[in-house]
CSV table of C-alpha atoms in Angstrom, one decimal:
chain,number,residue,atom,x,y,z
V,1,MET,CA,-4.7,5.8,-45.6
V,2,ASP,CA,-5.1,8.8,-43.5
V,3,LYS,CA,-3.6,9.1,-40.0
V,4,VAL,CA,-4.7,6.3,-37.7
V,5,ILE,CA,-7.5,7.3,-35.3
V,6,TYR,CA,-6.8,5.7,-31.9
V,7,MET,CA,-9.9,5.1,-29.8
V,8,ASP,CA,-8.9,2.2,-27.6
V,9,HIS,CA,-7.3,4.0,-24.6
V,10,SER,CA,-8.9,1.6,-22.2
V,11,ALA,CA,-6.8,-1.2,-23.7
V,12,THR,CA,-3.5,0.7,-23.5
V,13,THR,CA,-2.0,4.2,-24.1
V,14,PRO,CA,1.2,5.4,-25.7
V,15,VAL,CA,4.1,6.2,-23.4
V,16,ASP,CA,4.2,10.0,-22.8
V,17,PRO,CA,7.5,11.4,-24.2
V,18,ARG,CA,8.2,13.0,-20.8
V,19,VAL,CA,7.8,9.6,-19.2
V,20,LEU,CA,10.1,7.9,-21.7
V,21,GLU,CA,12.7,10.7,-21.2
V,22,ALA,CA,12.6,10.1,-17.4
V,23,MET,CA,13.0,6.3,-17.9
V,24,LEU,CA,15.9,6.2,-20.4
V,25,PRO,CA,18.9,6.8,-18.0
V,26,TYR,CA,17.9,3.8,-15.9
V,27,PHE,CA,18.3,1.5,-18.9
V,28,THR,CA,21.9,2.6,-19.5
V,29,GLN,CA,24.1,4.8,-17.2
V,30,SER,CA,22.1,4.4,-14.0
V,31,PHE,CA,21.5,0.7,-14.4
V,32,GLY,CA,22.4,-0.4,-10.8
V,33,ASN,CA,20.5,-2.9,-8.7
V,34,PRO,CA,18.7,-0.9,-6.0
V,35,SER,CA,19.5,-3.6,-3.4
V,36,SER,CA,23.3,-3.1,-3.7
V,37,LEU,CA,25.2,-0.7,-1.6
V,38,TYR,CA,27.6,1.2,-3.9
V,39,THR,CA,26.8,4.6,-5.3
V,40,LEU,CA,25.6,3.4,-8.7
V,41,ALA,CA,23.0,1.2,-7.1
V,42,GLN,CA,21.9,3.7,-4.6
V,43,ASP,CA,21.2,6.2,-7.4
V,44,ALA,CA,18.7,3.6,-8.7
V,45,ALA,CA,17.3,3.1,-5.2
V,46,LYS,CA,16.8,6.9,-4.9
V,47,ALA,CA,14.9,7.0,-8.2
V,48,VAL,CA,12.6,4.2,-7.0
V,49,ASP,CA,12.0,6.1,-3.7
V,50,GLU,CA,11.2,9.3,-5.6
V,51,ALA,CA,8.7,7.4,-7.8
V,52,ARG,CA,7.1,5.8,-4.8
V,53,ASP,CA,6.7,9.3,-3.3
V,54,LYS,CA,5.0,10.5,-6.5
V,55,VAL,CA,2.5,7.6,-6.5
V,56,ALA,CA,1.8,8.1,-2.7
V,57,LYS,CA,1.0,11.7,-3.4
V,58,ALA,CA,-1.5,10.8,-6.1
V,59,LEU,CA,-3.1,8.2,-3.7
V,60,ASN,CA,-2.9,10.4,-0.6
V,61,CYS,CA,-1.1,7.6,1.3
V,62,ARG,CA,2.2,6.8,2.9
V,63,SER,CA,5.1,6.0,0.6
V,64,SER,CA,5.6,2.8,2.6
V,65,GLU,CA,2.1,1.7,1.6
V,66,VAL,CA,3.0,1.6,-2.2
V,67,VAL,CA,4.0,-1.7,-3.7
V,68,PHE,CA,5.3,-1.9,-7.3
V,69,THR,CA,4.2,-4.9,-9.3
V,70,SER,CA,4.3,-6.2,-12.9
V,71,GLY,CA,0.9,-4.7,-13.8
V,72,GLY,CA,-2.8,-4.6,-12.9
V,73,THR,CA,-3.2,-8.4,-13.1
V,74,GLU,CA,-0.5,-9.1,-10.6
V,75,SER,CA,-1.8,-6.3,-8.3
V,76,ASP,CA,-5.3,-7.8,-8.3
V,77,ASN,CA,-4.1,-11.3,-7.9
V,78,THR,CA,-1.7,-10.3,-5.1
V,79,ALA,CA,-4.3,-8.3,-3.3
V,80,LEU,CA,-6.9,-11.0,-3.2
V,81,ARG,CA,-4.7,-14.0,-2.5
V,82,GLY,CA,-2.5,-12.0,-0.1
V,83,ALA,CA,-5.5,-10.9,2.0
V,84,ALA,CA,-7.4,-14.2,1.8
V,85,PHE,CA,-4.5,-16.3,3.0
V,86,ALA,CA,-3.6,-13.8,5.7
V,87,LEU,CA,-7.1,-14.0,7.1
V,88,GLN,CA,-8.1,-17.6,6.5
V,89,HIS,CA,-7.9,-18.3,10.2
V,90,ALA,CA,-10.8,-15.8,10.7
V,91,GLY,CA,-13.0,-16.9,7.8
V,92,ASN,CA,-13.2,-18.0,4.2
V,93,HIS,CA,-15.8,-15.8,2.5
V,94,ILE,CA,-15.1,-13.3,-0.2
V,95,ILE,CA,-17.5,-10.9,-1.9
V,96,THR,CA,-17.0,-9.5,-5.4
V,97,SER,CA,-19.2,-8.5,-8.4
V,98,ALA,CA,-20.2,-10.5,-11.5
V,99,ILE,CA,-18.6,-8.0,-13.8
V,100,GLU,CA,-15.1,-7.7,-12.4
V,101,HIS,CA,-12.0,-7.9,-14.6
V,102,HIS,CA,-10.9,-11.5,-15.1
V,103,ALA,CA,-7.8,-10.7,-13.0
V,104,VAL,CA,-10.2,-10.6,-10.1
V,105,LEU,CA,-12.7,-13.3,-11.2
V,106,HIS,CA,-10.0,-15.9,-12.0
V,107,ALA,CA,-8.3,-15.2,-8.7
V,108,CYS,CA,-11.6,-15.8,-6.9
V,109,GLU,CA,-12.1,-19.0,-8.9
V,110,TRP,CA,-8.6,-20.1,-7.9
V,111,LEU,CA,-9.3,-19.4,-4.3
V,112,GLU,CA,-12.6,-21.3,-4.4
V,113,LYS,CA,-10.6,-24.4,-5.4
V,114,ARG,CA,-8.6,-24.0,-2.2
V,115,GLY,CA,-11.5,-23.9,0.2
V,116,PHE,CA,-12.7,-20.3,0.0
V,117,GLU,CA,-16.3,-19.3,-0.7
V,118,VAL,CA,-17.1,-16.5,-3.1
V,119,THR,CA,-20.3,-14.5,-3.6
V,120,TYR,CA,-20.6,-12.9,-7.0
V,121,LEU,CA,-23.0,-10.0,-6.7
V,122,PRO,CA,-25.3,-9.0,-9.6
V,123,VAL,CA,-25.4,-5.5,-11.1
V,124,ASP,CA,-28.2,-3.4,-12.4
V,125,ARG,CA,-28.9,-2.7,-16.1
V,126,ASP,CA,-26.3,0.2,-15.9
V,127,GLY,CA,-23.7,-2.1,-14.5
V,128,ARG,CA,-23.7,-0.8,-10.9
V,129,VAL,CA,-23.5,-2.8,-7.7
V,130,ASP,CA,-26.2,-2.0,-5.1
V,131,PRO,CA,-24.4,-1.3,-1.8
V,132,LYS,CA,-27.4,-2.9,0.0
V,133,ASP,CA,-26.5,-6.2,-1.8
V,134,VAL,CA,-23.0,-5.9,-0.3
V,135,ALA,CA,-24.4,-5.4,3.2
V,136,GLN,CA,-26.7,-8.4,2.8
V,137,ALA,CA,-24.0,-10.6,1.5
V,138,ILE,CA,-21.6,-10.1,4.5
V,139,THR,CA,-21.5,-13.0,6.9
V,140,GLY,CA,-19.6,-13.8,10.0
V,141,LYS,CA,-17.0,-15.5,7.8
V,142,THR,CA,-16.5,-12.7,5.3
V,143,ILE,CA,-12.8,-11.6,5.2
V,144,LEU,CA,-12.5,-9.7,1.9
V,145,VAL,CA,-14.6,-7.6,-0.4
V,146,SER,CA,-13.3,-6.6,-3.9
V,147,ILE,CA,-15.4,-4.3,-6.0
V,148,MET,CA,-13.9,-2.5,-9.0
V,149,TYR,CA,-13.8,1.3,-9.0
V,150,VAL,CA,-14.9,1.5,-12.7
V,151,ASN,CA,-15.8,-1.2,-15.2
V,152,ASN,CA,-13.3,-1.5,-18.0
V,153,GLU,CA,-15.9,-2.4,-20.7
V,154,ILE,CA,-18.9,-0.2,-20.1
V,155,GLY,CA,-17.4,2.5,-17.9
V,156,ALA,CA,-19.8,2.0,-15.0
V,157,VAL,CA,-18.5,3.9,-11.9
V,158,GLN,CA,-19.2,1.9,-8.7
V,159,PRO,CA,-20.3,3.4,-5.4
V,160,ILE,CA,-17.0,2.5,-3.8
V,161,VAL,CA,-17.2,5.1,-1.0
V,162,GLU,CA,-20.5,3.8,0.2
V,163,VAL,CA,-19.5,0.1,-0.2
V,164,SER,CA,-16.3,0.8,1.8
V,165,ARG,CA,-18.3,2.5,4.5
V,166,ILE,CA,-20.7,-0.5,4.8
V,167,VAL,CA,-17.8,-3.0,5.0
V,168,LYS,CA,-15.9,-1.0,7.6
V,169,GLU,CA,-18.9,-0.3,9.8
V,170,ARG,CA,-19.8,-4.0,9.8
V,171,ALA,CA,-16.2,-5.0,10.6
V,172,GLN,CA,-15.9,-2.5,13.4
V,173,ALA,CA,-19.2,-3.5,14.9
V,174,GLU,CA,-18.1,-7.1,15.0
V,175,GLY,CA,-14.6,-6.4,16.1
V,176,ARG,CA,-12.9,-8.1,13.2
V,177,ASN,CA,-11.1,-7.5,9.9
V,178,ILE,CA,-12.8,-7.3,6.5
V,179,VAL,CA,-10.3,-6.1,3.9
V,180,MET,CA,-11.7,-3.8,1.2
V,181,HIS,CA,-10.0,-3.9,-2.2
V,182,THR,CA,-10.8,-2.0,-5.4
V,183,ASP,CA,-9.5,-2.6,-8.9
V,184,ALA,CA,-8.9,1.0,-10.0
V,185,VAL,CA,-7.0,0.2,-13.2
V,186,GLN,CA,-9.4,2.2,-15.4
V,187,ALA,CA,-9.8,5.1,-13.0
V,188,ALA,CA,-6.3,6.6,-13.1
V,189,GLY,CA,-6.4,10.0,-14.9
V,190,TRP,CA,-10.2,10.1,-14.8
V,191,LEU,CA,-11.3,9.7,-11.2
V,192,ASP,CA,-10.0,10.8,-7.7
V,193,LEU,CA,-7.6,8.1,-6.4
V,194,ASP,CA,-7.5,9.4,-2.8
V,195,VAL,CA,-7.6,6.2,-0.8
V,196,LYS,CA,-8.7,7.9,2.3
V,197,LYS,CA,-11.8,9.3,0.6
V,198,LEU,CA,-12.5,6.0,-1.0
V,199,GLY,CA,-12.0,4.2,2.3
V,200,VAL,CA,-10.2,1.2,0.8
V,201,ASP,CA,-7.5,-1.0,2.3
V,202,MET,CA,-6.1,-2.0,-1.1
V,203,LEU,CA,-6.1,-0.5,-4.6
V,204,SER,CA,-4.7,-1.7,-7.9
V,205,LEU,CA,-3.3,0.3,-10.8
V,206,SER,CA,-1.6,-0.5,-14.1
V,207,ALA,CA,0.9,2.1,-15.6
V,208,HIS,CA,0.1,1.5,-19.3
V,209,LYS,CA,-3.5,2.7,-18.8
V,210,PHE,CA,-2.2,6.3,-18.0
V,211,TYR,CA,0.5,6.8,-20.5
V,212,GLY,CA,3.1,4.9,-18.6
V,213,PRO,CA,5.1,1.8,-19.6
V,214,LYS,CA,3.6,-1.7,-19.9
V,215,GLY,CA,4.7,-4.3,-17.4
V,216,VAL,CA,4.5,-2.1,-14.3
V,217,GLY,CA,1.7,-1.8,-11.7
V,218,VAL,CA,0.9,-0.5,-8.3
V,219,LEU,CA,-0.7,-2.1,-5.3
V,220,TYR,CA,-1.7,0.1,-2.4
V,221,VAL,CA,-1.7,-1.8,0.8
V,222,LYS,CA,-2.9,0.2,3.8
V,223,ARG,CA,-0.7,0.0,6.9
V,224,HIS,CA,-1.6,-2.9,9.2
V,225,THR,CA,-3.8,-4.6,6.5
V,226,PRO,CA,-3.5,-8.4,6.9
V,227,PHE,CA,-1.3,-9.5,3.9
V,228,GLU,CA,0.7,-12.5,3.0
V,229,ALA,CA,3.3,-12.1,0.3
V,230,GLN,CA,2.7,-14.2,-2.8
V,231,GLY,CA,6.1,-13.9,-4.4
V,232,LEU,CA,9.0,-15.4,-2.4
V,233,GLY,CA,12.7,-14.7,-2.7
V,234,GLY,CA,14.2,-11.4,-1.8
V,235,SER,CA,13.1,-8.7,0.7
V,236,GLN,CA,12.2,-6.1,-1.9
V,237,GLU,CA,9.1,-3.9,-1.5
V,238,ARG,CA,9.2,-4.3,2.3
V,239,ASN,CA,9.0,-8.1,2.0
V,240,ARG,CA,5.7,-7.8,0.1
V,241,ARG,CA,6.9,-8.5,-3.5
V,242,ALA,CA,10.2,-10.3,-4.0
V,243,GLY,CA,12.3,-9.7,-7.1
V,244,THR,CA,14.7,-7.0,-8.4
V,245,GLU,CA,12.8,-3.8,-9.0
V,246,ASN,CA,12.0,-2.7,-12.6
V,247,VAL,CA,13.7,0.6,-12.1
V,248,PRO,CA,13.0,2.2,-15.5
V,249,GLY,CA,9.4,1.1,-15.3
V,250,ILE,CA,8.9,2.3,-11.8
V,251,VAL,CA,10.4,5.7,-12.6
V,252,GLY,CA,8.1,6.0,-15.6
V,253,THR,CA,5.1,5.0,-13.5
V,254,GLY,CA,5.8,7.7,-11.0
V,255,VAL,CA,6.1,10.4,-13.6
V,256,ALA,CA,3.1,9.1,-15.6
V,257,LEU,CA,0.8,9.1,-12.6
V,258,ALA,CA,1.8,12.6,-11.6
V,259,LEU,CA,1.1,13.8,-15.1
V,260,ALA,CA,-2.2,12.0,-15.2
V,261,GLU,CA,-3.3,13.7,-12.0
V,262,GLU,CA,-2.2,17.1,-13.4
V,263,ARG,CA,-4.2,16.9,-16.6
V,264,ARG,CA,-7.2,15.1,-15.1
V,265,PRO,CA,-9.6,18.1,-15.0
V,266,SER,CA,-8.9,19.1,-18.6
V,267,ALA,CA,-8.9,15.5,-19.9
V,268,VAL,CA,-12.2,14.7,-18.2
V,269,ALA,CA,-13.9,17.8,-19.6
V,270,HIS,CA,-12.5,17.3,-23.1
V,271,CYS,CA,-13.3,13.6,-23.4
V,272,ALA,CA,-16.7,13.8,-21.8
V,273,ARG,CA,-17.7,16.3,-24.5
V,274,LEU,CA,-16.4,14.0,-27.3
V,275,ARG,CA,-18.0,11.0,-25.6
V,276,ASP,CA,-21.4,12.6,-25.6
V,277,ARG,CA,-21.1,13.5,-29.3
V,278,LEU,CA,-20.2,9.9,-30.1
V,279,ILE,CA,-23.1,8.5,-28.1
V,280,GLU,CA,-25.6,10.9,-29.7
V,281,GLY,CA,-24.3,10.1,-33.2
V,282,LEU,CA,-24.2,6.3,-32.7
V,283,LEU,CA,-27.7,6.1,-31.2
V,284,SER,CA,-29.0,7.6,-34.4
V,285,ILE,CA,-28.2,4.3,-36.1
V,286,PRO,CA,-31.3,2.1,-36.0
V,287,GLY,CA,-31.0,-0.9,-33.7
V,288,THR,CA,-28.2,0.5,-31.6
V,289,ARG,CA,-28.2,0.2,-27.8
V,290,LEU,CA,-26.0,2.1,-25.3
V,291,ASN,CA,-24.5,-0.1,-22.7
V,292,GLY,CA,-24.2,1.5,-19.3
V,293,HIS,CA,-25.7,4.8,-18.0
V,294,ARG,CA,-26.0,7.7,-20.5
V,295,THR,CA,-24.1,10.1,-18.3
V,296,GLN,CA,-23.0,8.3,-15.1
V,297,ARG,CA,-20.0,6.7,-16.7
V,298,LEU,CA,-16.3,7.2,-17.2
V,299,ALA,CA,-15.6,10.4,-19.2
V,300,ASN,CA,-13.9,8.6,-22.0
V,301,ASN,CA,-16.0,5.5,-22.4
V,302,VAL,CA,-18.6,4.7,-25.1
V,303,ASN,CA,-20.0,1.1,-25.4
V,304,VAL,CA,-22.8,0.3,-27.8
V,305,SER,CA,-24.4,-2.8,-29.3
V,306,PHE,CA,-25.5,-3.0,-32.9
V,307,GLU,CA,-28.4,-5.5,-33.5
V,308,GLY,CA,-27.8,-7.9,-36.3
V,309,VAL,CA,-24.0,-7.6,-36.6
V,310,GLU,CA,-20.9,-9.1,-35.0
V,311,ALA,CA,-18.3,-6.9,-33.3
V,312,GLU,CA,-15.4,-8.6,-35.0
V,313,SER,CA,-16.7,-7.6,-38.5
V,314,VAL,CA,-17.2,-4.0,-37.3
V,315,LEU,CA,-13.7,-3.9,-35.9
V,316,LEU,CA,-12.1,-5.2,-39.0
V,317,ASN,CA,-13.9,-2.7,-41.2
V,318,LEU,CA,-12.9,0.1,-38.8
V,319,ASP,CA,-9.3,-1.1,-38.9
V,320,PHE,CA,-9.3,-1.1,-42.7
V,321,ALA,CA,-10.5,2.6,-42.5
V,322,GLY,CA,-7.7,3.4,-40.0
V,323,VAL,CA,-9.7,3.4,-36.7
V,324,CYS,CA,-8.5,1.4,-33.7
V,325,ALA,CA,-11.4,0.3,-31.4
V,326,SER,CA,-12.3,-2.9,-29.5
V,327,SER,CA,-15.3,-5.0,-28.5
V,328,GLY,CA,-14.5,-4.9,-24.8
V,329,SER,CA,-11.6,-6.0,-22.6
V,330,ALA,CA,-8.3,-6.5,-24.6
V,331,CYS,CA,-7.5,-9.3,-22.2
V,332,SER,CA,-10.5,-11.3,-23.5
V,333,SER,CA,-10.4,-10.3,-27.2
V,334,ALA,CA,-9.5,-13.9,-28.3
V,335,SER,CA,-12.6,-15.4,-26.6
V,336,LEU,CA,-15.6,-16.4,-28.7
V,337,GLU,CA,-17.9,-16.1,-25.7
V,338,PRO,CA,-20.0,-13.0,-25.3
V,339,SER,CA,-18.7,-10.5,-22.7
V,340,HIS,CA,-19.5,-11.5,-19.1
V,341,VAL,CA,-20.0,-7.8,-18.4
V,342,LEU,CA,-22.7,-7.4,-21.1
V,343,VAL,CA,-24.4,-10.6,-20.2
V,344,GLY,CA,-24.3,-9.4,-16.5
V,345,ILE,CA,-26.3,-6.3,-17.4
V,346,GLY,CA,-28.9,-8.4,-19.1
V,347,LEU,CA,-28.0,-8.4,-22.7
V,348,ALA,CA,-28.9,-11.5,-24.8
V,349,PRO,CA,-25.7,-13.2,-26.0
V,350,HIS,CA,-26.4,-12.4,-29.7
V,351,ILE,CA,-26.7,-8.7,-28.9
V,352,ALA,CA,-23.7,-8.7,-26.6
V,353,GLN,CA,-21.6,-10.1,-29.5
V,354,GLY,CA,-22.4,-7.0,-31.5
V,355,SER,CA,-20.8,-4.6,-29.1
V,356,LEU,CA,-18.3,-1.9,-29.8
V,357,ARG,CA,-16.2,0.0,-27.2
V,358,LEU,CA,-14.7,3.4,-28.1
V,359,SER,CA,-12.4,4.8,-25.4
V,360,LEU,CA,-11.0,8.3,-25.8
V,361,GLY,CA,-7.9,10.1,-24.8
V,362,PRO,CA,-7.0,13.8,-24.5
V,363,GLU,CA,-5.4,13.7,-27.9
V,364,ASN,CA,-8.6,12.7,-29.7
V,365,THR,CA,-10.3,15.5,-31.7
V,366,ASP,CA,-13.7,16.6,-32.9
V,367,GLU,CA,-12.5,15.8,-36.5
V,368,GLU,CA,-11.8,12.2,-35.4
V,369,VAL,CA,-15.2,11.9,-33.9
V,370,ASP,CA,-16.7,13.2,-37.1
V,371,ARG,CA,-14.8,10.6,-39.1
V,372,VAL,CA,-15.9,7.7,-36.9
V,373,LEU,CA,-19.5,8.8,-37.0
V,374,SER,CA,-19.3,9.1,-40.8
V,375,LEU,CA,-17.9,5.5,-41.1
V,376,LEU,CA,-20.0,3.5,-38.7
V,377,PRO,CA,-23.5,3.9,-40.3
V,378,GLY,CA,-22.3,2.5,-43.6
V,379,ILE,CA,-20.3,-0.3,-42.0
V,380,VAL,CA,-23.3,-1.4,-39.9
V,381,ALA,CA,-25.7,-1.2,-42.9
V,382,LYS,CA,-23.3,-3.2,-45.1
V,383,LEU,CA,-22.9,-5.9,-42.5
V,384,ARG,CA,-26.6,-6.1,-41.9
V,385,ALA,CA,-27.3,-6.5,-45.6
V,386,MET,CA,-24.9,-9.5,-45.6
V,387,SER,CA,-26.6,-11.0,-42.6
V,388,PRO,CA,-29.5,-13.5,-42.9
V,389,VAL,CA,-31.2,-11.7,-40.0
V,390,GLY,CA,-31.7,-8.5,-42.0
V,391,GLU,CA,-32.5,-5.0,-40.8
V,392,PRO,CA,-33.4,-4.5,-37.2
V,393,THR,CA,-36.6,-3.0,-36.0
V,394,ARG,CA,-36.5,0.5,-34.8
């Protein structure tokens, strides 16, 4: 088999060699616990501080506003539960969208079982929330709004700046706190993470999405944001997240995010061109639908549905040919249910189950795009021939 073609960068990315090089010393010779006082430990503490500074620079925030976590899921969970419980004296209403990552949706469901009320806003056929719907959903009991920056399945970029402005203007007019959170896990390396421009109080990231290590995340918590720590124990992370710091992972996260910001302009231009080539080629296959807007989407995201086939069969055939892709969120790949995101944009379940996500990275090439476009028409035709449904209508 030829070299593997990796087009599942939304699921995870390989660790950049420069990131690994920066991490390695903190597994061995510089292994101290940052909370201890002797020199070996303080070397580790200094490395954590330097990584925090790198992250803060990328987010345009104070270093003290950066909290390191175990990943995007913990960052989302901690943001929602931390803000909800800190403000439960003022209200119990939370607003989110119907197509959030399950790290947000399941956290909301968990909070509902504990007396909170949640409004799940619909999205349009392109997967975007209407800011007017956010404005209409806010009540006197609203304490938290969580809308993702970009959708992990269909690449829909949300109007976060406008949503944040609406939320903050309403809160200010009523003289109270409404915390604005965004899950930006898929945005790093592709979109501007400046929290001041975005207008958010909290923002979640996951290092392995931008060529950093797995098991490390970031939660930005704006100064003076109501927040109740969810992990109890030590006083690490300014009493916001107990537990000995993952020093190698944190060091790697800082380097990875700095590198992602550095290459962002070139990566966006390169991947958007390949994305558009893929979309054009895939839409030439009869019975194929593009999910999400044709151009107003993440630069590296392609999501299509093939009528009359199941995604699992497409993925197995691609894997046999040496192509790595997915049907949507890697966190839900074992589920037999159709994607809640695709159902949320109006797809019938049987169409949603035939969806393929190709997510690109800077290392992908035109030759790899050509290879994928040469494979998929035959795979889809073969699977349709085996299906009792038969060929789709044009």
